Coordinates of C-alpha atoms and ligand atoms in Angstrom, one line a residue:
X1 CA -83.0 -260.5 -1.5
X2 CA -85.4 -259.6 1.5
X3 CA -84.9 -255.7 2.1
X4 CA -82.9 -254.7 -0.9
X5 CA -85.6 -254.5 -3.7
X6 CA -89.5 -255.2 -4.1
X7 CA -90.9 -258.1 -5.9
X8 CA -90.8 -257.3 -9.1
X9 CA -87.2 -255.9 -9.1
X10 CA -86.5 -259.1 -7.4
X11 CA -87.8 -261.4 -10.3
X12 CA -86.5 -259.1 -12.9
X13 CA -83.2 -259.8 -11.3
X14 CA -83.9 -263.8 -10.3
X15 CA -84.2 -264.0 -14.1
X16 CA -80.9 -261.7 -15.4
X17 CA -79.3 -264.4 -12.5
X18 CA -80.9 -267.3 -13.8
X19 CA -79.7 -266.0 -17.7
X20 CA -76.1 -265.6 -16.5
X21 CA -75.5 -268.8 -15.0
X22 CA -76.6 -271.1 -17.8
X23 CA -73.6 -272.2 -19.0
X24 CA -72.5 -269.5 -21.7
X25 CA -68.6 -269.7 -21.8
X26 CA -68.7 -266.7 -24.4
X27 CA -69.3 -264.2 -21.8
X28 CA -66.1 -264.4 -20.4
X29 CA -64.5 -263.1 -23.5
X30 CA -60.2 -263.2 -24.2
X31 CA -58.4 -265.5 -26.9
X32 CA -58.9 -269.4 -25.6
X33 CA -56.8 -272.4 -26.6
X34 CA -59.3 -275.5 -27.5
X35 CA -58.5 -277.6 -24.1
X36 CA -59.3 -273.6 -22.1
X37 CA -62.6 -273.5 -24.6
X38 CA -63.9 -277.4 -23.7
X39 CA -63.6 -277.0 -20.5
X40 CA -65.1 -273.8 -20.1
X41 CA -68.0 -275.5 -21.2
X42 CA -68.0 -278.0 -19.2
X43 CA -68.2 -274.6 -16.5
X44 CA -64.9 -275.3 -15.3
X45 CA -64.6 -272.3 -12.2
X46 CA -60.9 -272.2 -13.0
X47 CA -60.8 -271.8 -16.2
X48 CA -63.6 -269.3 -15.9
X49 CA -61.8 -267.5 -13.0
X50 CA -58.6 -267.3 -15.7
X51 CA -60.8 -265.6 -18.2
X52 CA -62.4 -263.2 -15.7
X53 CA -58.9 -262.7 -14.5
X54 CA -56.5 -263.2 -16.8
X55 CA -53.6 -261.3 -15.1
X56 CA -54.0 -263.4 -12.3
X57 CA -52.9 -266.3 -14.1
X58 CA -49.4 -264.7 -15.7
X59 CA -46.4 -263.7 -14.0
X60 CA -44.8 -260.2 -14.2
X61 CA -41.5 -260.8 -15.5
X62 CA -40.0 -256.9 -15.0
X63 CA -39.8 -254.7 -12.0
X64 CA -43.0 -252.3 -11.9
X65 CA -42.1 -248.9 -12.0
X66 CA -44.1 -247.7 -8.9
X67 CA -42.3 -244.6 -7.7
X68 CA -40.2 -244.8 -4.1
X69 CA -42.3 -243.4 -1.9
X70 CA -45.4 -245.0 -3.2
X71 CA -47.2 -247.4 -0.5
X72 CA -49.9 -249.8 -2.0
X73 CA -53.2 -248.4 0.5
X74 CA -55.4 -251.6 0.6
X75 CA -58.3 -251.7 2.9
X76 CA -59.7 -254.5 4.4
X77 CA -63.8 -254.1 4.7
X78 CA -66.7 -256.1 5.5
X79 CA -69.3 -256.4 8.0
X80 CA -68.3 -258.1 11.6
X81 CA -66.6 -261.7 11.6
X82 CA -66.7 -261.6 7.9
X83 CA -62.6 -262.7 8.2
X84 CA -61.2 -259.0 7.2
X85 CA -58.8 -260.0 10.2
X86 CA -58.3 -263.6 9.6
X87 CA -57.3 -262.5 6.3
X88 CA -54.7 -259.7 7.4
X89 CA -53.5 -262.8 9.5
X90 CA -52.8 -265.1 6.8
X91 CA -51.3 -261.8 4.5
X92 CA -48.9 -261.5 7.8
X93 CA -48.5 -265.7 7.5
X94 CA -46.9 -265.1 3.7
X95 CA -45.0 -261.9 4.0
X96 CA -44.0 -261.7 7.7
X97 CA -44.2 -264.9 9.7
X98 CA -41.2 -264.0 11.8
X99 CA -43.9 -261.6 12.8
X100 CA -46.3 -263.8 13.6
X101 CA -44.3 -265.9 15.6
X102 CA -42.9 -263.6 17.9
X103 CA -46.8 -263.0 18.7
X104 CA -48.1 -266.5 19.4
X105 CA -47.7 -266.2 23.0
X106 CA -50.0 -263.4 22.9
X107 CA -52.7 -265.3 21.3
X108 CA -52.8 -267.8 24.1
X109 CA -54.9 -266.0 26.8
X110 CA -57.3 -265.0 23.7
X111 CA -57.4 -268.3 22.9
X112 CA -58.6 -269.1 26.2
X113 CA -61.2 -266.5 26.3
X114 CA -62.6 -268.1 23.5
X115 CA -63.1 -271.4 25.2
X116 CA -64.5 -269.8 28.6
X117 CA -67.3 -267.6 26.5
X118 CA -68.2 -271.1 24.5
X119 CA -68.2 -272.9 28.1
X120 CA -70.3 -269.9 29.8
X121 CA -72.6 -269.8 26.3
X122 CA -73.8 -273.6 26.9
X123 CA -74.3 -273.2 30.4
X124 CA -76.5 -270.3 30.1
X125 CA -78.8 -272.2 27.5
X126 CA -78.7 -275.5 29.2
X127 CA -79.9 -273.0 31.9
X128 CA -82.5 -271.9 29.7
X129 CA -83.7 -275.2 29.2
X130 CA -83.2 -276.0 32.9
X131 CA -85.4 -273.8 34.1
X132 CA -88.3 -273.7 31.3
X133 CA -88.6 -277.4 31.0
X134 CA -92.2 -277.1 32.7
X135 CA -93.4 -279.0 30.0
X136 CA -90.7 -281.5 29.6
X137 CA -90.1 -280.9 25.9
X138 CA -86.5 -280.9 25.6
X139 CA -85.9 -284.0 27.6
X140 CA -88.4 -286.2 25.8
X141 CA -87.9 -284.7 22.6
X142 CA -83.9 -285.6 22.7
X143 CA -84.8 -288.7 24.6
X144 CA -82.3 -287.4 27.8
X145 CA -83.7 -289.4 30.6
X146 CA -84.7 -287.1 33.5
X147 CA -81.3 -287.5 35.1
X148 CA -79.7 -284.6 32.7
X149 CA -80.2 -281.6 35.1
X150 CA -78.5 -283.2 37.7
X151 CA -75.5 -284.0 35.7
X152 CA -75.2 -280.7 34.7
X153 CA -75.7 -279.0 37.6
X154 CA -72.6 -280.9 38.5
X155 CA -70.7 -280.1 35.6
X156 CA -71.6 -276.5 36.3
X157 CA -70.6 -275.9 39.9
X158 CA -67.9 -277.5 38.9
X159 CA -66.9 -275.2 36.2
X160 CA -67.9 -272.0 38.0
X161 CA -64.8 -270.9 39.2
X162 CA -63.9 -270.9 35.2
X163 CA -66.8 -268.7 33.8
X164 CA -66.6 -266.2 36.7
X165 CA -62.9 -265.1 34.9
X166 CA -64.5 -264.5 31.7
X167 CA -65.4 -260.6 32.4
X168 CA -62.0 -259.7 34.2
X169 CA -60.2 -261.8 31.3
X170 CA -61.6 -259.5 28.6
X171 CA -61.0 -256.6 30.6
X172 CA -57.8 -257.1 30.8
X173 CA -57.3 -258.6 27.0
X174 CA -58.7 -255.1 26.1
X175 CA -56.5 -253.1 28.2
X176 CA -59.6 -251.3 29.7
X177 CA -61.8 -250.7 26.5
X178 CA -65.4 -252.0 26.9
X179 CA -68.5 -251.1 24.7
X180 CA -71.8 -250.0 25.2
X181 CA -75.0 -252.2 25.4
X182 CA -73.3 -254.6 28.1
X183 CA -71.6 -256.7 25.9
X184 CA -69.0 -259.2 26.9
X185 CA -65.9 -259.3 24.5
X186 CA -62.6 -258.3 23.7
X187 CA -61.7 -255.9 21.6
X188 CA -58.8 -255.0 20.6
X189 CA -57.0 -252.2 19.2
X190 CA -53.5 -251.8 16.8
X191 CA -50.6 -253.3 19.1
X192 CA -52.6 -255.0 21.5
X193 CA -50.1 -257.8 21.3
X194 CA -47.7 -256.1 23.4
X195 CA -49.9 -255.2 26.2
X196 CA -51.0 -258.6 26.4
X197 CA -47.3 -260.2 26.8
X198 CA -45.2 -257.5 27.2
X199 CA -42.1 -259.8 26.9
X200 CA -43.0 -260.9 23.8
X201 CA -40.5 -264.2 24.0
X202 CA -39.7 -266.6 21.9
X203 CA -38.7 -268.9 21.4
X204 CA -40.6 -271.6 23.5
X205 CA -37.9 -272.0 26.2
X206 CA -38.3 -268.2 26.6
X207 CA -41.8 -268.6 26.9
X208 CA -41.9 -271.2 29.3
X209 CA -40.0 -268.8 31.4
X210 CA -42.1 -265.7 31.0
X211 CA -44.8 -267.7 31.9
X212 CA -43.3 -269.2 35.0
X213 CA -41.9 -265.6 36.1
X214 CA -45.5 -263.9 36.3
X215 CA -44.6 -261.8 33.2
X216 CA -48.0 -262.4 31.7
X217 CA -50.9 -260.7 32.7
X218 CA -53.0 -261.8 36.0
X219 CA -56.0 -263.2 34.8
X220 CA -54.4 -264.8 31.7
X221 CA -52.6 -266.6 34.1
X222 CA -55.5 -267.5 36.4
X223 CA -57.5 -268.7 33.3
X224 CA -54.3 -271.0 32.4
X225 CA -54.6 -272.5 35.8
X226 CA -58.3 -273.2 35.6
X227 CA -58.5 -274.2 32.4
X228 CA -55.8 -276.9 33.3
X229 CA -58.0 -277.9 36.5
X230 CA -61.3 -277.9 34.4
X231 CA -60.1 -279.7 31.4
X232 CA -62.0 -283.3 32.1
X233 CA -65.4 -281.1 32.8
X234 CA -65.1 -278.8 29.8
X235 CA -64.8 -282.4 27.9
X236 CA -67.3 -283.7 29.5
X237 CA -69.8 -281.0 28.9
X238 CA -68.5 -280.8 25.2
X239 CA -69.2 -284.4 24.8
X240 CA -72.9 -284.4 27.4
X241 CA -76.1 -285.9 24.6
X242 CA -78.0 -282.6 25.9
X243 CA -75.4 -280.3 24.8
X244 CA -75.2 -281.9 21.5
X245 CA -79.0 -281.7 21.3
X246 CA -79.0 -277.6 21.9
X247 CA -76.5 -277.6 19.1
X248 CA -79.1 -279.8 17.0
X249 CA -82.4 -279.0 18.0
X250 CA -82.3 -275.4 19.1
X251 CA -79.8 -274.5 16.6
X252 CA -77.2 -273.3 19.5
X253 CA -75.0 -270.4 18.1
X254 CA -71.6 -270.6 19.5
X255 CA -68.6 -268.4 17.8
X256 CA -67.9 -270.5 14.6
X257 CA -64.4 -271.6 16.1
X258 CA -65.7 -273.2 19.8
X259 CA -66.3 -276.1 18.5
X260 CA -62.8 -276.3 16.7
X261 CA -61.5 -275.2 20.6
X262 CA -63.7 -277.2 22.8
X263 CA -62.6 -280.6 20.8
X264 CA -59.1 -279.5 21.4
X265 CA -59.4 -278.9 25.5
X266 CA -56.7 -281.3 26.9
X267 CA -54.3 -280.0 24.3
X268 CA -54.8 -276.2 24.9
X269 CA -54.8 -277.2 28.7
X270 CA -51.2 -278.1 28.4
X271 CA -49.1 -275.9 31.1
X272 CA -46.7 -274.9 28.0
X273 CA -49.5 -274.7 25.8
X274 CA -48.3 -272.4 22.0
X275 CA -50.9 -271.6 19.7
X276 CA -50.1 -272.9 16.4
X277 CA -50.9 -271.3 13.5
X278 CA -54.5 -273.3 12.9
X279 CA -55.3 -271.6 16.7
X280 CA -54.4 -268.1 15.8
X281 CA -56.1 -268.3 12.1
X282 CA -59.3 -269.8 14.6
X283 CA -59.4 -267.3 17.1
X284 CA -62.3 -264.9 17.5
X285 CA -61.4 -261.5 18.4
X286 CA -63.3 -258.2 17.5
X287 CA -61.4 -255.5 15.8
X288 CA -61.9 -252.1 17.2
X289 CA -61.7 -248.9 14.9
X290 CA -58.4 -249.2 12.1
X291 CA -55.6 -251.6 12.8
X292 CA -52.6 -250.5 10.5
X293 CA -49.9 -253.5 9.4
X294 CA -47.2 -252.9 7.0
X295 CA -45.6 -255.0 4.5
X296 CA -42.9 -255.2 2.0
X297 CA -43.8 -257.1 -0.8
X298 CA -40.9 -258.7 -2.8
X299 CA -42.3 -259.0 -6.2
X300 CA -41.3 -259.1 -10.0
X301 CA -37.4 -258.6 -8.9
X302 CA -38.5 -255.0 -6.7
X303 CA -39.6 -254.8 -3.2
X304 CA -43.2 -253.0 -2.5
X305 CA -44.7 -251.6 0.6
X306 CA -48.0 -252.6 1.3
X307 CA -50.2 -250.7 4.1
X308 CA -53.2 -252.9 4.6
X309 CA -55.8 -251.5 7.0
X310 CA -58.5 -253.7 8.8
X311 CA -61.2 -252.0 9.7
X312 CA -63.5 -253.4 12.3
X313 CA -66.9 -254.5 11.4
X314 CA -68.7 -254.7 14.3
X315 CA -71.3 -251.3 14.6
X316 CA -71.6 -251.5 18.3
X317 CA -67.9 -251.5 18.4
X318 CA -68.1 -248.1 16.4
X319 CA -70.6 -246.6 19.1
X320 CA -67.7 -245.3 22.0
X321 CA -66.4 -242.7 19.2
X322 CA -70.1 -241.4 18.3
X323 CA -70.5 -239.9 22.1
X324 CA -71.9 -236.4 23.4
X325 CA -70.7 -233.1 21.7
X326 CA -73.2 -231.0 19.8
X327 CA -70.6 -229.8 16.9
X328 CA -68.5 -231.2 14.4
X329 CA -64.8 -232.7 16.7
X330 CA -61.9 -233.8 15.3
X331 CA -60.7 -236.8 17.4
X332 CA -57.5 -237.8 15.8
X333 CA -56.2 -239.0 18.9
X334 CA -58.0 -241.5 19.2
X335 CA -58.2 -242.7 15.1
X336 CA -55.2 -241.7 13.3
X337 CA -53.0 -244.8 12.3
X338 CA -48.9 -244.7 12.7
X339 CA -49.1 -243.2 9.3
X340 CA -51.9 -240.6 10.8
X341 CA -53.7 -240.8 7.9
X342 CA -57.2 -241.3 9.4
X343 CA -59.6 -238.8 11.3
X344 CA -62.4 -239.6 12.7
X345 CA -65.3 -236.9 13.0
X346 CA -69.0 -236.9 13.7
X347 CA -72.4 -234.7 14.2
X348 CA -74.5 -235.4 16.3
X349 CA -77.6 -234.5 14.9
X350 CA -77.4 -235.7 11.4
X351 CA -76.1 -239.1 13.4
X352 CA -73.2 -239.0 10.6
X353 CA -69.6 -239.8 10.9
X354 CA -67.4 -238.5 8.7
X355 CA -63.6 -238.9 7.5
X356 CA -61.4 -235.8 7.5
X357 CA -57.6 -235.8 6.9
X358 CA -55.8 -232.2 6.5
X359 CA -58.8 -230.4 7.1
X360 CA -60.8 -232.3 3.9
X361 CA -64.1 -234.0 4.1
X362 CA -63.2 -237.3 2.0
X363 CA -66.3 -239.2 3.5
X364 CA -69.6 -238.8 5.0
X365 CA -71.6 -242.4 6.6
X366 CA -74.1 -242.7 8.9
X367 CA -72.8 -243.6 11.8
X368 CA -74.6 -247.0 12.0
X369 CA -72.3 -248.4 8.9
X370 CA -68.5 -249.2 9.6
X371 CA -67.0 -247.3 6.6
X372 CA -63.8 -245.9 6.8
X373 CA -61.5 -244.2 4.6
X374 CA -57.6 -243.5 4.7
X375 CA -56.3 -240.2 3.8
X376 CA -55.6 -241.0 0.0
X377 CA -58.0 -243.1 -1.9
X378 CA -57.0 -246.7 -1.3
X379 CA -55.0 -248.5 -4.3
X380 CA -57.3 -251.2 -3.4
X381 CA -60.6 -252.3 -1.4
X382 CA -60.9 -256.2 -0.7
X383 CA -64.5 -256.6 0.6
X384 CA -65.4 -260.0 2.6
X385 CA -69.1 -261.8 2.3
X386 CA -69.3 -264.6 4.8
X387 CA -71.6 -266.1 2.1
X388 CA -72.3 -268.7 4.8
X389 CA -74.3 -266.3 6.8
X390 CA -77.6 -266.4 4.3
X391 CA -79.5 -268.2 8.1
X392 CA -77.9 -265.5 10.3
X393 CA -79.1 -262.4 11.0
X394 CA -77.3 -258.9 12.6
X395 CA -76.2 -259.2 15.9
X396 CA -77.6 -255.3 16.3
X397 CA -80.4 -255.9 13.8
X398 CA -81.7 -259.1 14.2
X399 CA -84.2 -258.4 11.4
X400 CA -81.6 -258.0 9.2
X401 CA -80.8 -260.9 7.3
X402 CA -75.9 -261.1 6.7
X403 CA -76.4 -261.7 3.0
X404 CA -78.5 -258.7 3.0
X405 CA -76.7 -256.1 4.8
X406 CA -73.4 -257.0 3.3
X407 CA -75.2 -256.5 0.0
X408 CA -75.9 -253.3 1.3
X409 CA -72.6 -252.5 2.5
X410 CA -71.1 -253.8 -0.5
X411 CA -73.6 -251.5 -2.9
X412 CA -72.1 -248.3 -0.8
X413 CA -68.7 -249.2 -1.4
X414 CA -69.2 -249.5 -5.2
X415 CA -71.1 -246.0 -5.5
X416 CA -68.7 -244.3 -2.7
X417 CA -67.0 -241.5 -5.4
X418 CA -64.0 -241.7 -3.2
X419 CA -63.0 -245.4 -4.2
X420 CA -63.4 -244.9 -8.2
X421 CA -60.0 -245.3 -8.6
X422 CA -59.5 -248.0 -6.3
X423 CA -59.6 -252.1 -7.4
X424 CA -61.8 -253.8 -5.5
X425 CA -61.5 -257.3 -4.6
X426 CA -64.6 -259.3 -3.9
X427 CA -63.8 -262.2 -1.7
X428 CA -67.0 -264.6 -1.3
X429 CA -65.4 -266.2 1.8
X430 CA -66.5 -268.9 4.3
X431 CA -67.6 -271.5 1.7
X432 CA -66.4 -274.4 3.8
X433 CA -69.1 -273.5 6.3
X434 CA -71.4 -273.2 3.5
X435 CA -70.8 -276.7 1.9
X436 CA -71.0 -277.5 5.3
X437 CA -74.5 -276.1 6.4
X438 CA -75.6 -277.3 2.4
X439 CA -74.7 -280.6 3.3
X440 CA -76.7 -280.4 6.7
X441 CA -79.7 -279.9 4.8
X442 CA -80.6 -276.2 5.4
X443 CA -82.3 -274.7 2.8
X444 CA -81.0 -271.3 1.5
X445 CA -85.0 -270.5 0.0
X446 CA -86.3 -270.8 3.7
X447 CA -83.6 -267.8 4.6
X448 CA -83.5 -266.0 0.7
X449 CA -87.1 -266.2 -0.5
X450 CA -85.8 -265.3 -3.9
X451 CA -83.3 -268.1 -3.9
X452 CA -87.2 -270.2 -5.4
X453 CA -86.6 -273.7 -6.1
X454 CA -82.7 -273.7 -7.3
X455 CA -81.3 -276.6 -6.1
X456 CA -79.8 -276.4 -2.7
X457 CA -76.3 -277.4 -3.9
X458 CA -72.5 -275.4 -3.4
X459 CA -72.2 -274.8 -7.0
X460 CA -75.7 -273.4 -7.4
X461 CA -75.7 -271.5 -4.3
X462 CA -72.3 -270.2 -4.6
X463 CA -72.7 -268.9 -8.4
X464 CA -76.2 -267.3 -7.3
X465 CA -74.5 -265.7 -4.8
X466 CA -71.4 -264.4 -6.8
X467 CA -74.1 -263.1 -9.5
X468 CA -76.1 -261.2 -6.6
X469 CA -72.7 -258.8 -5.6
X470 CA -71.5 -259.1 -9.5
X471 CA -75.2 -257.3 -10.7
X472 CA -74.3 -254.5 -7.4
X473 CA -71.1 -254.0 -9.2
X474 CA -72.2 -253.4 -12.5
X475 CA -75.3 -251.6 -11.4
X476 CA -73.5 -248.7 -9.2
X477 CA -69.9 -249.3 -9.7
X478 CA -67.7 -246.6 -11.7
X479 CA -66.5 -247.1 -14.9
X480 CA -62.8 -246.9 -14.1
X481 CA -63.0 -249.2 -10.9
X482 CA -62.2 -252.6 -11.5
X483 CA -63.9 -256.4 -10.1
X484 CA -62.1 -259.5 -9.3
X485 CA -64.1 -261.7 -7.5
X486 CA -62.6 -265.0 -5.5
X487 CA -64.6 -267.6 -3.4
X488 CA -62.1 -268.5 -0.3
X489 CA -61.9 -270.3 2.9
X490 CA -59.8 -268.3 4.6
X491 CA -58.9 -270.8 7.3
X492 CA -57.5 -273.0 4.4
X493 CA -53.8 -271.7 4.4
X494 CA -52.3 -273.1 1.0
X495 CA -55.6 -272.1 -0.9
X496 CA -55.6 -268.5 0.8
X497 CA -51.9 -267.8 0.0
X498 CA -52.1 -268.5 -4.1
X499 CA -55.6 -266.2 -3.5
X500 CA -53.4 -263.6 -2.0
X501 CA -50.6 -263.6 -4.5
X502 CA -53.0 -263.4 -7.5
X503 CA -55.0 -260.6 -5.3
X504 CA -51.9 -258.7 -5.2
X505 CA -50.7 -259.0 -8.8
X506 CA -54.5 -258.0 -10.0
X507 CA -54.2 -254.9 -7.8
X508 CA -50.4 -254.1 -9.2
X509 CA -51.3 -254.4 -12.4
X510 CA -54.7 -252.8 -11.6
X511 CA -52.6 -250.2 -10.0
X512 CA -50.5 -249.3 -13.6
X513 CA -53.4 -249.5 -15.6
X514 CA -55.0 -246.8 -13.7
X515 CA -51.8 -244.3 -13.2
X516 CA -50.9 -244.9 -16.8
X517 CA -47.6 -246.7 -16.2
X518 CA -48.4 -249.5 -18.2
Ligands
GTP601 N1 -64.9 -271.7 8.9 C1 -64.4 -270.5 8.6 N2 -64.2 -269.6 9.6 C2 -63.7 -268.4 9.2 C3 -63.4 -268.1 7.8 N3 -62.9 -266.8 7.8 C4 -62.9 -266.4 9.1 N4 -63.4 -267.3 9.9 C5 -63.6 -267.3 11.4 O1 -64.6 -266.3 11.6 C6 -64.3 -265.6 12.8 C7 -64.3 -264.1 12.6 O2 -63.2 -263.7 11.7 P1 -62.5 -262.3 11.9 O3 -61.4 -262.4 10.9 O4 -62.2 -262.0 13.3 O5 -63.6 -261.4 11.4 P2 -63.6 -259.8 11.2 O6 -64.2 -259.5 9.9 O7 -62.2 -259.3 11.4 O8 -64.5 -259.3 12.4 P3 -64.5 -257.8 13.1 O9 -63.1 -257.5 13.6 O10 -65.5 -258.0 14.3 O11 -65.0 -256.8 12.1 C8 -63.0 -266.1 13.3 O12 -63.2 -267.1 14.4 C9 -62.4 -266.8 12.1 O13 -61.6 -267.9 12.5 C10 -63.6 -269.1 6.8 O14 -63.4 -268.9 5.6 N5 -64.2 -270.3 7.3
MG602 MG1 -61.4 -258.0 12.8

């Protein structure tokens, strides 16, 4: 990979890659029936997943003994709009959806945000266009016909009134909290949801009424109304041959989920409009610092509490707590969860944050990397790849290639001396975009030089992938700390729940193997 080794090293591991993916069923090791052994060979992922992890596969059929007060710590990691949070959603979805209904109406204005950022996106680039088309190559290359400006420019004044709420909107979604650099976003931090709809009603009667009575914030509300007035232009700006030719030919990069939005206008337009659960899994919405959420998992005949922890990934998001002050500050104000298990501290001049909790250091990161640790070393760590992200680069770096830096983030979490103990969880998510952007014809060796002449194919790609993070592992990973490795979709709901369930009998079981309760 581009930035993590030099040449050599990069062959040296091409070719250990290469070795390990010719099929080789014996690897896998455990006892296998003859149907489990032919079609192993036949490289079967399931069967090969039940091998790698065979206690996903079998049920627990006695209560655990985990003492009472024992809280599974799992931590959600990854670098930004890897799906740490779409995955806390769809944990919520299985263990708590009472939960998650009584917060759809909260979704809705962020649901909206998300269109008015893709509508302000487009109009800025057809902009772009607009105004550098001296030499008339976007027109004649997309055949437009020289009329296109004008229909825009129509589209545009019309939609003004839309895209001037955008920066008020987020303001308002974040309750005040903005980041450095000038971005536009919103960020949210634990418990958002209430300030956003401080009624929090439902059902949709209720919400029908709330919305009617003003009890929803002022610019959510102004967005509702414009959105309802701009509908037809938002569809026909969607649907205009030059905006489909920025998304072609200049490789246009909209949030993954405007597109899933901006082909669902008139519906989300609807005055008593509820995200469903498709919306909410969708949405695009930064985390800020730790979110905490609790759940009590009813498994093997006991009940379990789980504290997950999603930690957001964004670094400029990170930059607020890394202001002035010459000396070492607690600032657990500002970072310690409901459990007040987290402390946030920094220097400035070594430019490293560090993680303190009853007055011990537990971890030291430069302040660049979104690391974070809880009090007690996590049961668990479940680190997302968006291994769909091998064409995108960092937002802050843009020399830095995703795959790479979440190799790199990946390969800190498996040395970090803190997390020996813990499982970790290895979720190669996003596939679906990565079929898709296979079956578009991009080439993963124009991105990954070392990728050579593979074929360009989901299975190939995928498995080189999973062998990349599975070499980290067994390269700087501890003896004690255990890999399970899963390729998800995380917007798929029925495929992410079995994922979860298995991920959470692996850790359990991870969990008495480690404590010696076995
Ligand atoms: N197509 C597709 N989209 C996904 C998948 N997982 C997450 N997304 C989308 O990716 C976007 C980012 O997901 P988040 O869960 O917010 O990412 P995050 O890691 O929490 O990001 P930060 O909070 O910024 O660190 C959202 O719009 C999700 O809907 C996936 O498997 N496939
Ligand atoms: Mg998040």
């Amino acid at each position: 990979m581009p930035g993590i080794v030099d040449q050599a090293e990069a062959r040296r591991i091409s070719k250990a890659i290469d070795d390990k993916l010719r099929p080789s069923p014996c690897r896998v090791g455990g006892t296998r029936s003859l149907e489990e052994e032919t079609r192993l060979k036949k490289g079967c992922q399931r069967c090969y997943n039940l091998f790698r992890f065979p206690s996903a596969s079998r049920t627990l059929s006695q209560k655990i003994p985990v003492p009472d007060d024992y809280s599974f710590v799992v931590m959600l990691l990854g670098q930004a709009e890897s799906g740490k949070s779409t995955l806390q959603k769809q944990f919520q979805l299985y263990y708590a959806s009472q939960t998650l209904d009584r917060e759809r109406p909260s979704w809705r204005p962020i649901v909206f945000f998300n269109i008015i950022k893709a509508v302000r996106t487009i109009l800025e680039e057809l902009d772009w266009e607009f105004s550098n088309q001296a030499d008339q190559s976007f027109s004649s290359l997309v055949n437009l016909g020289p009329n296109w400006p004008d229909e825009i420019g129509h589209i545009r004044n019309r939609l003004l009134p839309l895209i001037t709420i955008e920066d008020n909107l987020a303001s308002e979604l974040s309750n005040g909290v903005t980041v450095s650099g000038g971005r536009s976003g919103v960020y949210v931090r634990a418990g958002w949801q209430a300030l956003v709809t401080p009624t929090r009603s439902w059902p949709l009667s209720d919400i029908r009424n709330s919305i009617s009575s003003g009890k929803t914030g002022v610019m959510a509300d102004m967005a509702a109304r414009q959105l309802a007035e701009s509908q037809d232009d938002i569809d026909r700006l969607w649907q205009h041959p030059a905006v489909k030719a920025l998304l072609r030919l200049r490789k246009l990069r909209l949030e993954e989920s405007a597109s899933f939005f901006l082909e669902e206008i008139h519906r989300l337009s609807e005055p008593d409009y509820l995200p469903s659960t498709d919306d909410i899994l969708h949405v695009r919405l930064q985390t800020l610092g730790v979110t905490e959420h609790t759940f009590d998992i009813d498994f093997a005949g006991g009940r379990y509490n789980w504290l997950l922890y999603d930690v957001g990934g964004a670094r400029h998001a990170w930059v607020p707590y890394f202001d002035d002050g010459a000396y070492l500050s607690l600032l657990p104000s500002l970072h310690s969860t409901k459990s007040g298990r987290f402390f946030l501290c920094r220097t400035q001049h070594c430019a490293m944050a560090s993680v303190w909790s009853q007055g011990v250091l537990l971890w030291s990161f430069p302040s660049s990397s979104a690391v974070f640790c809880p009090g007690a070393s996590p049961t668990a760590v479940i680190f997302l790849a968006p291994i769909s992200a091998f064409d995108q680069y960092l937002e802050e770096d843009p020399r830095t290639n995703r795959i790479d830096d979440s190799l790199q983030l990946f390969t800190a979490i498996c040395s970090n001396k803190l997390l020996k103990n813990s499982s970790l969880v290895l979720m190669l998510n996003k596939t679906d975009l990565l079929k898709k952007k296979l079956q578009a014809g991009t080439m993963v060796k124009k991105y990954i030089t070392s990728y050579g002449d593979r074929p360009n194919r989901y299975d190939d790609v995928s498995e080189y992938f999973r062998a990349h993070f599975s070499q980290v592992h067994k390269r700087k990973g501890q003896a004690r700390q255990k890999l399970f490795v899963h390729f998800t979709s995380m917007l798929d709901v029925t495929a992410t729940q079995k994922i979860i369930v298995d991920v959470n009998e692996a850790i359990i079981r991870s969990y008495l193997g480690q404590s010696g309760l076995a």
